[in-house]
Every structure is written in C-alpha cells, then in structure tokens.
Amino acid sequence: MPLFCPYCLTQQAFTYPKCEKCQNDVPRDYIRNVRQYPPVWLATFGFPGHGKTNAINSMLMHIEKVDRIATSSFYDYLDPVTDRRIGEIRLAAREGKVDVPPTEQTATMPDPLLIELTGFPEERTNTLVIYDLAGQAAVIPNEEYVRAIKNCKTAWFIVSLADLNRTASRNDDQPRTITGLFMKYRQAIEELNVSLKGRTILVNYSKGDLLLEELPDKVRDYLMDDPYYNLVNSQVLPEHFLEEEYRRKLEEISQALREFTRERVPGGGAFLTQAERKYGLNVEFCVSSATGGLGRQTDIIRYRVLDPLLWAIYLNDKVLDQSINAALIIDQGAYENDRPIRIFNQMSNFGMNVASYHVGERLPVFDSGQPPSQRPTSAYIPLIGPILDGLDSSNQRGQNLALLLLTEETPLDLYDFFQTHWDQDLHIITTDPNIAMDWPKRTFIGPHDTGFAIEELIERITEARRT
C-alpha cells in the first residue's frame, strides 16, 4: 500500500516520521493507521459562498459527539493543525457564530485535517484526510493549490442552488452552473495528469433549508427528519445508529436527487451524462443544511451533516475494492533509457499501487509508491514464481496484476503460469522480439515506444473493468 505525505502528497516509505520532501513532521499515528487502514482522502470543491467551510465545520462538530449514537466509537486529531482548527470551530459554535471568513487560495497546498474515527460506522477505523479548498479554486485555480485533490477519489461538490445565479463577492458576473463546476474540476484533474475514470463526485446540495419548496417531498421530509440534527446541543440521547437502514436511505435519497438534478437543476442532465458516460465517473448525491436559516441566526441547527461523511466512507470501500495493486518486475537490462521509472510514473498516475521487483528476487526492491532505480541484484536464477505466489497470497483489497519488463531472457518458470489467471493478469513488455513470443499479454517495443506500450496496457485494464 503506498504511503503519502498528507502535506505535500509525496510517496515514500516513512522510515522516520518526517517527510523527505517538505520536511514536515508527519504524525506517528497517521503513519501507523494508514499502514493498516487505507486513508479516506476527501476534498471540498465548489464556488465561493456555497457553504463549503460551514459544511465541514458542522460535520466536525458532529464527529465530536458521535459516541452518543455509536457508543463504542471515538475520534482523535492526529496533528496540531487539526487540533487548533477544530478548537476554533468549537469556540465559534459555542458563541453562536455561523458566518465564517472565506478560505483563501494560496500558492501551496492547503493544510489537511487529519482525523482518526474508530467505531463509526461499524467496528472500523478510518483515517480521514480532508482538504477544504477555497472557492476561488473553482474559478481560477492555482495548480499547486488544487494538487490537494490528486489523491481524493471522492470529491465533495458543495452546491448551493440558491446561490448559483448570484454574483456578489465574485470577480465575474456570469451565472454559474453545476456543469461549469464540473468543467473546472475536470480541468484541474487533467492538468495533474491523473485519470478521471473511477473517481466519484458526491454532490452535496448545501443550504437545504432554502430549497424546501423545490425539493421532492421524500427528500424534504428526509432532510427535516434527521434524528441527529441537534446532536451537538441537545442533552437528549438520540436514537442509536442503525447502519444498514441508514445506508439504504442514503442510496434512496441519492437516487431521488439524481432525478431532481436531471429534471430541475439547470445543466443537471448534461452534467450527469458527461461525467458518467464520457469520463467514467460515478456521481452520487446528498442534501444538508449547516446553519438552519440564511446563515445569520445564532441558534445553529445542522440537518444531515453526517451524510457526506458516511457516503465518503462507503465510497472509499468501493475504491479499495476496485484498486489495482501492480507488481513491476524488472530484469537488470531494462534500466537502459530509464524505462522502469517512466513506466512506474505512468502506472502511478493512472492510480495503481506500484511495487517494484527484480526478476529472481521474492521481495520488492522498492515498496509501493517508491520509484525504482537501478541497483545490484543478488539473483542468479531468472524466476518470477515467488513474486506471483506472494501476490496471490496477499490480502490487499483490489485487483492484483503484474507487468514484466524483459530485455535479456524469458524467466524459466514463466509458462508454469500459463492457463492460470496470470495469463491474463501478467503483461509482458519486451525489447527483444524473440522473448515470450506466445504469451497472451505481450507487447514488443522499440527503443522509444515505452509510453505507447503503457497506454495500451492501461486501455486493456480499463476495458476489462467495463466487462
């Protein structure tokens, strides 16, 4: 499993709890947790004034009280920045403050919120890595700033339908649409050179209390019948959390909001069709209200603010189930022309968890997320079986595949894996036309064809997922 610094998104092994690139101290609890439980990477994305920060703040206040609805649960803030930020939110909530100053886009990535949440939902541990992006990032994005969304397979689209056509506090006077928001997100992702396919957009219709006359009856009733709406302030214990029922209702309301979006939201049908059919994204919906009335009253009431969090955790499970754990197996002659590092970068940018091996060695020479570089090998017998057997016995969620980069000779045991699943999941790239000539997934490349070969491999994987 690749490990990333949450402050700069650099992949590394974390032998010590300090980032090798940005030199930030990385919390030991964060490193310990994500080695065992893959983190839930999340980011808000939305136009200025649509309630992104209020949505985050209200969710965080509910997390602090979640033990009241799931008695075995607890939370932990994993770094001083998160602890300080939530202390400020807590103080503002106690004083009845709702309006928050707009988050400013900076020249560097925003600081993440790092939160461990254990026992909710279910008996699981989730490490949340949350970036609250400034609204300006959806207008004129700064490339380094929006890099925070790179690992976030689920993006929270915070959309206030009541504010889409407003022009106050903006640098432009053009009405905005949900389609326009998606275009900005798509441009940001593509400029980061990562794939859109397989990502999820979770549209959270914020300020839901201003939409009561527009929403379908079942959605309006669901919004206002939140058993946990007053979780922060009430002394009365709420009903116990029934996960299966809650999840079923989330999916039902998402479907109702999908139909509402297609029929009633300007540009909603085009947004759904483009995102799902053209770019292969998954789109889900929820609705919430983080203030309880126009953002000005001091009696803060929060409706359905847990829904985006629960959706994100459930969607992260799907991401893990669909993840690709790739073994890049290299023979020593393949390091010419920097082929391994170029192949590694392309596979990683597609979203694969890539660990690098040398032919003849059982263990990785570079762990998942670490770029391969040439180094001496102790191998004498050209075998790949021990590597493939290790992948078969792994309990990592997702699909395992291997890419074998050959220049010198065919491994002695290659055809032991013929007519097993590996004849489809082992892809060979070779610079010698006489190597592994009849292997089903084989590509012969010339001196400068590496990029094309990897594009072909990724297309094969994508097609296999469709079927």
PDB file of C-alpha atoms in Angstrom, residues 182-358:
ATOM      1  CA  PHE A 182     -17.606  20.022 -13.250  1.00  0.00           C
ATOM      2  CA  MET A 183     -15.609  21.540 -16.109  1.00  0.00           C
ATOM      3  CA  LYS A 184     -13.327  23.306 -13.613  1.00  0.00           C
ATOM      4  CA  TYR A 185     -12.868  20.072 -11.667  1.00  0.00           C
ATOM      5  CA  ARG A 186     -12.144  18.108 -14.843  1.00  0.00           C
ATOM      6  CA  GLN A 187      -9.570  20.654 -15.996  1.00  0.00           C
ATOM      7  CA  ALA A 188      -7.836  20.556 -12.607  1.00  0.00           C
ATOM      8  CA  ILE A 189      -7.665  16.740 -12.583  1.00  0.00           C
ATOM      9  CA  GLU A 190      -6.403  16.516 -16.148  1.00  0.00           C
ATOM     10  CA  GLU A 191      -3.717  19.139 -15.536  1.00  0.00           C
ATOM     11  CA  LEU A 192      -2.491  16.947 -12.673  1.00  0.00           C
ATOM     12  CA  ASN A 193      -2.032  14.168 -15.269  1.00  0.00           C
ATOM     13  CA  VAL A 194      -4.214  11.669 -13.426  1.00  0.00           C
ATOM     14  CA  SER A 195      -7.192   9.714 -14.650  1.00  0.00           C
ATOM     15  CA  LEU A 196     -10.802  10.771 -14.080  1.00  0.00           C
ATOM     16  CA  LYS A 197     -12.099   7.231 -14.542  1.00  0.00           C
ATOM     17  CA  GLY A 198     -13.225   5.516 -11.378  1.00  0.00           C
ATOM     18  CA  ARG A 199     -13.429   8.724  -9.338  1.00  0.00           C
ATOM     19  CA  THR A 200     -16.621   9.786  -7.595  1.00  0.00           C
ATOM     20  CA  ILE A 201     -18.313  13.149  -7.365  1.00  0.00           C
ATOM     21  CA  LEU A 202     -20.548  13.425  -4.320  1.00  0.00           C
ATOM     22  CA  VAL A 203     -22.851  16.390  -4.916  1.00  0.00           C
ATOM     23  CA  ASN A 204     -23.931  17.864  -1.586  1.00  0.00           C
ATOM     24  CA  TYR A 205     -26.775  20.315  -2.068  1.00  0.00           C
ATOM     25  CA  SER A 206     -25.950  22.693   0.777  1.00  0.00           C
ATOM     26  CA  LYS A 207     -28.265  25.211   2.462  1.00  0.00           C
ATOM     27  CA  GLY A 208     -31.061  22.714   2.031  1.00  0.00           C
ATOM     28  CA  ASP A 209     -33.365  24.736   4.282  1.00  0.00           C
ATOM     29  CA  LEU A 210     -33.576  27.282   1.446  1.00  0.00           C
ATOM     30  CA  LEU A 211     -34.775  24.607  -1.002  1.00  0.00           C
ATOM     31  CA  LEU A 212     -37.775  23.218   0.870  1.00  0.00           C
ATOM     32  CA  GLU A 213     -40.285  24.357  -1.745  1.00  0.00           C
ATOM     33  CA  GLU A 214     -38.247  22.926  -4.616  1.00  0.00           C
ATOM     34  CA  LEU A 215     -37.145  19.548  -3.303  1.00  0.00           C
ATOM     35  CA  PRO A 216     -39.164  16.377  -3.909  1.00  0.00           C
ATOM     36  CA  ASP A 217     -41.432  15.539  -0.969  1.00  0.00           C
ATOM     37  CA  LYS A 218     -39.429  12.482   0.126  1.00  0.00           C
ATOM     38  CA  VAL A 219     -36.162  14.451   0.077  1.00  0.00           C
ATOM     39  CA  ARG A 220     -37.661  17.370   2.021  1.00  0.00           C
ATOM     40  CA  ASP A 221     -39.083  15.006   4.634  1.00  0.00           C
ATOM     41  CA  TYR A 222     -35.764  13.182   4.903  1.00  0.00           C
ATOM     42  CA  LEU A 223     -33.821  16.420   5.355  1.00  0.00           C
ATOM     43  CA  MET A 224     -36.034  17.776   8.120  1.00  0.00           C
ATOM     44  CA  ASP A 225     -36.453  14.419   9.884  1.00  0.00           C
ATOM     45  CA  ASP A 226     -32.782  13.995  10.804  1.00  0.00           C
ATOM     46  CA  PRO A 227     -32.627  12.144  14.162  1.00  0.00           C
ATOM     47  CA  TYR A 228     -29.167  13.633  14.776  1.00  0.00           C
ATOM     48  CA  TYR A 229     -29.867  17.235  13.726  1.00  0.00           C
ATOM     49  CA  ASN A 230     -29.331  18.584  17.231  1.00  0.00           C
ATOM     50  CA  LEU A 231     -26.605  16.166  18.257  1.00  0.00           C
ATOM     51  CA  VAL A 232     -24.210  18.929  19.352  1.00  0.00           C
ATOM     52  CA  ASN A 233     -26.601  20.938  21.515  1.00  0.00           C
ATOM     53  CA  SER A 234     -29.253  18.535  22.817  1.00  0.00           C
ATOM     54  CA  GLN A 235     -28.983  16.787  26.182  1.00  0.00           C
ATOM     55  CA  VAL A 236     -31.407  14.108  24.996  1.00  0.00           C
ATOM     56  CA  LEU A 237     -29.735  10.978  23.692  1.00  0.00           C
ATOM     57  CA  PRO A 238     -30.569  10.430  20.004  1.00  0.00           C
ATOM     58  CA  GLU A 239     -31.604   7.102  18.596  1.00  0.00           C
ATOM     59  CA  HIS A 240     -28.872   4.508  18.142  1.00  0.00           C
ATOM     60  CA  PHE A 241     -27.270   4.388  14.719  1.00  0.00           C
ATOM     61  CA  LEU A 242     -28.626   1.548  12.568  1.00  0.00           C
ATOM     62  CA  GLU A 243     -26.107   1.368   9.759  1.00  0.00           C
ATOM     63  CA  GLU A 244     -27.916  -0.903   7.315  1.00  0.00           C
ATOM     64  CA  GLU A 245     -31.086   1.183   7.450  1.00  0.00           C
ATOM     65  CA  TYR A 246     -29.179   4.477   7.260  1.00  0.00           C
ATOM     66  CA  ARG A 247     -27.179   3.322   4.255  1.00  0.00           C
ATOM     67  CA  ARG A 248     -30.311   2.117   2.454  1.00  0.00           C
ATOM     68  CA  LYS A 249     -31.876   5.545   2.973  1.00  0.00           C
ATOM     69  CA  LEU A 250     -28.746   7.348   1.722  1.00  0.00           C
ATOM     70  CA  GLU A 251     -28.920   5.393  -1.529  1.00  0.00           C
ATOM     71  CA  GLU A 252     -32.652   6.012  -1.898  1.00  0.00           C
ATOM     72  CA  ILE A 253     -32.281   9.784  -1.388  1.00  0.00           C
ATOM     73  CA  SER A 254     -29.303   9.889  -3.744  1.00  0.00           C
ATOM     74  CA  GLN A 255     -31.446   8.367  -6.485  1.00  0.00           C
ATOM     75  CA  ALA A 256     -34.254  10.867  -5.823  1.00  0.00           C
ATOM     76  CA  LEU A 257     -31.772  13.759  -6.016  1.00  0.00           C
ATOM     77  CA  ARG A 258     -30.349  12.329  -9.245  1.00  0.00           C
ATOM     78  CA  GLU A 259     -33.784  12.551 -10.834  1.00  0.00           C
ATOM     79  CA  PHE A 260     -34.273  16.034  -9.365  1.00  0.00           C
ATOM     80  CA  THR A 261     -30.910  17.123 -10.797  1.00  0.00           C
ATOM     81  CA  ARG A 262     -31.693  15.853 -14.266  1.00  0.00           C
ATOM     82  CA  GLU A 263     -35.181  17.389 -14.327  1.00  0.00           C
ATOM     83  CA  ARG A 264     -34.932  20.585 -12.272  1.00  0.00           C
ATOM     84  CA  VAL A 265     -31.317  21.773 -11.987  1.00  0.00           C
ATOM     85  CA  PRO A 266     -30.049  23.952 -14.868  1.00  0.00           C
ATOM     86  CA  GLY A 267     -27.440  21.946 -16.757  1.00  0.00           C
ATOM     87  CA  GLY A 268     -28.008  18.958 -14.455  1.00  0.00           C
ATOM     88  CA  GLY A 269     -28.747  16.448 -17.203  1.00  0.00           C
ATOM     89  CA  ALA A 270     -25.714  17.484 -19.230  1.00  0.00           C
ATOM     90  CA  PHE A 271     -23.545  17.260 -16.109  1.00  0.00           C
ATOM     91  CA  LEU A 272     -24.658  13.701 -15.337  1.00  0.00           C
ATOM     92  CA  THR A 273     -24.338  12.439 -18.890  1.00  0.00           C
ATOM     93  CA  GLN A 274     -20.935  13.996 -19.449  1.00  0.00           C
ATOM     94  CA  ALA A 275     -19.455  12.954 -16.104  1.00  0.00           C
ATOM     95  CA  GLU A 276     -20.663   9.355 -16.205  1.00  0.00           C
ATOM     96  CA  ARG A 277     -20.766   8.396 -19.877  1.00  0.00           C
ATOM     97  CA  LYS A 278     -17.891  10.400 -21.324  1.00  0.00           C
ATOM     98  CA  TYR A 279     -15.451  10.448 -18.414  1.00  0.00           C
ATOM     99  CA  GLY A 280     -16.384   7.313 -16.473  1.00  0.00           C
ATOM    100  CA  LEU A 281     -17.033   8.963 -13.111  1.00  0.00           C
ATOM    101  CA  ASN A 282     -19.527   7.838 -10.504  1.00  0.00           C
ATOM    102  CA  VAL A 283     -21.956  10.523  -9.282  1.00  0.00           C
ATOM    103  CA  GLU A 284     -23.902  10.363  -6.017  1.00  0.00           C
ATOM    104  CA  PHE A 285     -25.994  12.941  -4.157  1.00  0.00           C
ATOM    105  CA  CYS A 286     -26.968  14.120  -0.701  1.00  0.00           C
ATOM    106  CA  VAL A 287     -28.550  17.224   0.828  1.00  0.00           C
ATOM    107  CA  SER A 288     -27.749  19.057   4.056  1.00  0.00           C
ATOM    108  CA  SER A 289     -28.174  22.311   5.936  1.00  0.00           C
ATOM    109  CA  ALA A 290     -25.345  23.504   8.151  1.00  0.00           C
ATOM    110  CA  THR A 291     -26.870  26.683   9.596  1.00  0.00           C
ATOM    111  CA  GLY A 292     -30.618  26.351   9.917  1.00  0.00           C
ATOM    112  CA  GLY A 293     -31.570  29.576   8.204  1.00  0.00           C
ATOM    113  CA  LEU A 294     -29.834  32.011   5.838  1.00  0.00           C
ATOM    114  CA  GLY A 295     -26.501  31.709   7.640  1.00  0.00           C
ATOM    115  CA  ARG A 296     -27.242  34.568  10.050  1.00  0.00           C
ATOM    116  CA  GLN A 297     -29.026  33.150  13.064  1.00  0.00           C
ATOM    117  CA  THR A 298     -27.117  32.254  16.194  1.00  0.00           C
ATOM    118  CA  ASP A 299     -29.096  29.133  17.038  1.00  0.00           C
ATOM    119  CA  ILE A 300     -27.159  26.829  14.736  1.00  0.00           C
ATOM    120  CA  ILE A 301     -29.102  23.762  13.606  1.00  0.00           C
ATOM    121  CA  ARG A 302     -27.462  21.184  11.399  1.00  0.00           C
ATOM    122  CA  TYR A 303     -29.500  18.828   9.241  1.00  0.00           C
ATOM    123  CA  ARG A 304     -27.989  15.707   7.645  1.00  0.00           C
ATOM    124  CA  VAL A 305     -24.395  16.913   8.011  1.00  0.00           C
ATOM    125  CA  LEU A 306     -23.222  13.347   8.704  1.00  0.00           C
ATOM    126  CA  ASP A 307     -24.450  12.146   5.308  1.00  0.00           C
ATOM    127  CA  PRO A 308     -21.469  13.375   3.227  1.00  0.00           C
ATOM    128  CA  LEU A 309     -19.073  11.715   5.672  1.00  0.00           C
ATOM    129  CA  LEU A 310     -20.891   8.377   5.628  1.00  0.00           C
ATOM    130  CA  TRP A 311     -21.182   8.467   1.841  1.00  0.00           C
ATOM    131  CA  ALA A 312     -17.450   9.171   1.564  1.00  0.00           C
ATOM    132  CA  ILE A 313     -16.545   6.215   3.786  1.00  0.00           C
ATOM    133  CA  TYR A 314     -18.810   3.836   1.867  1.00  0.00           C
ATOM    134  CA  LEU A 315     -17.478   5.107  -1.453  1.00  0.00           C
ATOM    135  CA  ASN A 316     -13.897   4.658  -0.219  1.00  0.00           C
ATOM    136  CA  ASP A 317     -14.684   0.976   0.339  1.00  0.00           C
ATOM    137  CA  LYS A 318     -15.636   0.713  -3.330  1.00  0.00           C
ATOM    138  CA  VAL A 319     -12.411   2.469  -4.340  1.00  0.00           C
ATOM    139  CA  LEU A 320     -10.386  -0.077  -2.364  1.00  0.00           C
ATOM    140  CA  ASP A 321     -12.297  -2.971  -3.900  1.00  0.00           C
ATOM    141  CA  GLN A 322     -11.552  -1.575  -7.371  1.00  0.00           C
ATOM    142  CA  SER A 323      -7.938  -0.583  -6.713  1.00  0.00           C
ATOM    143  CA  ILE A 324      -5.087  -2.071  -8.742  1.00  0.00           C
ATOM    144  CA  ASN A 325      -2.047  -3.476  -6.928  1.00  0.00           C
ATOM    145  CA  ALA A 326       0.640  -3.756  -9.573  1.00  0.00           C
ATOM    146  CA  ALA A 327       3.978  -5.557  -9.414  1.00  0.00           C
ATOM    147  CA  LEU A 328       6.504  -4.009 -11.794  1.00  0.00           C
ATOM    148  CA  ILE A 329       9.007  -6.857 -12.373  1.00  0.00           C
ATOM    149  CA  ILE A 330      12.248  -5.716 -13.970  1.00  0.00           C
ATOM    150  CA  ASP A 331      15.252  -7.512 -15.365  1.00  0.00           C
ATOM    151  CA  GLN A 332      18.550  -5.714 -14.976  1.00  0.00           C
ATOM    152  CA  GLY A 333      18.975  -4.848 -18.625  1.00  0.00           C
ATOM    153  CA  ALA A 334      15.668  -2.991 -18.648  1.00  0.00           C
ATOM    154  CA  TYR A 335      17.079   0.034 -16.807  1.00  0.00           C
ATOM    155  CA  GLU A 336      18.508   1.380 -20.051  1.00  0.00           C
ATOM    156  CA  ASN A 337      16.740   4.586 -21.194  1.00  0.00           C
ATOM    157  CA  ASP A 338      15.099   4.939 -17.746  1.00  0.00           C
ATOM    158  CA  ARG A 339      12.276   2.632 -18.803  1.00  0.00           C
ATOM    159  CA  PRO A 340      11.322   1.436 -15.286  1.00  0.00           C
ATOM    160  CA  ILE A 341      10.890   4.921 -13.839  1.00  0.00           C
ATOM    161  CA  ARG A 342       8.909   6.090 -16.875  1.00  0.00           C
ATOM    162  CA  ILE A 343       6.646   3.034 -16.681  1.00  0.00           C
ATOM    163  CA  PHE A 344       6.285   3.465 -12.908  1.00  0.00           C
ATOM    164  CA  ASN A 345       5.222   7.105 -13.316  1.00  0.00           C
ATOM    165  CA  GLN A 346       2.601   6.283 -15.935  1.00  0.00           C
ATOM    166  CA  MET A 347       1.147   3.446 -13.882  1.00  0.00           C
ATOM    167  CA  SER A 348       1.110   5.548 -10.703  1.00  0.00           C
ATOM    168  CA  ASN A 349      -0.558   8.463 -12.480  1.00  0.00           C
ATOM    169  CA  PHE A 350      -3.304   6.088 -13.562  1.00  0.00           C
ATOM    170  CA  GLY A 351      -3.881   5.332  -9.876  1.00  0.00           C
ATOM    171  CA  MET A 352      -2.151   1.956  -9.483  1.00  0.00           C
ATOM    172  CA  ASN A 353      -0.330   0.969  -6.294  1.00  0.00           C
ATOM    173  CA  VAL A 354       3.009   0.011  -7.852  1.00  0.00           C
ATOM    174  CA  ALA A 355       5.713  -2.005  -6.070  1.00  0.00           C
ATOM    175  CA  SER A 356       8.910  -2.845  -7.976  1.00  0.00           C
ATOM    176  CA  TYR A 357      10.656  -6.219  -8.058  1.00  0.00           C
ATOM    177  CA  HIS A 358      13.730  -7.670  -9.751  1.00  0.00           C
TER     178      HIS A 358
END
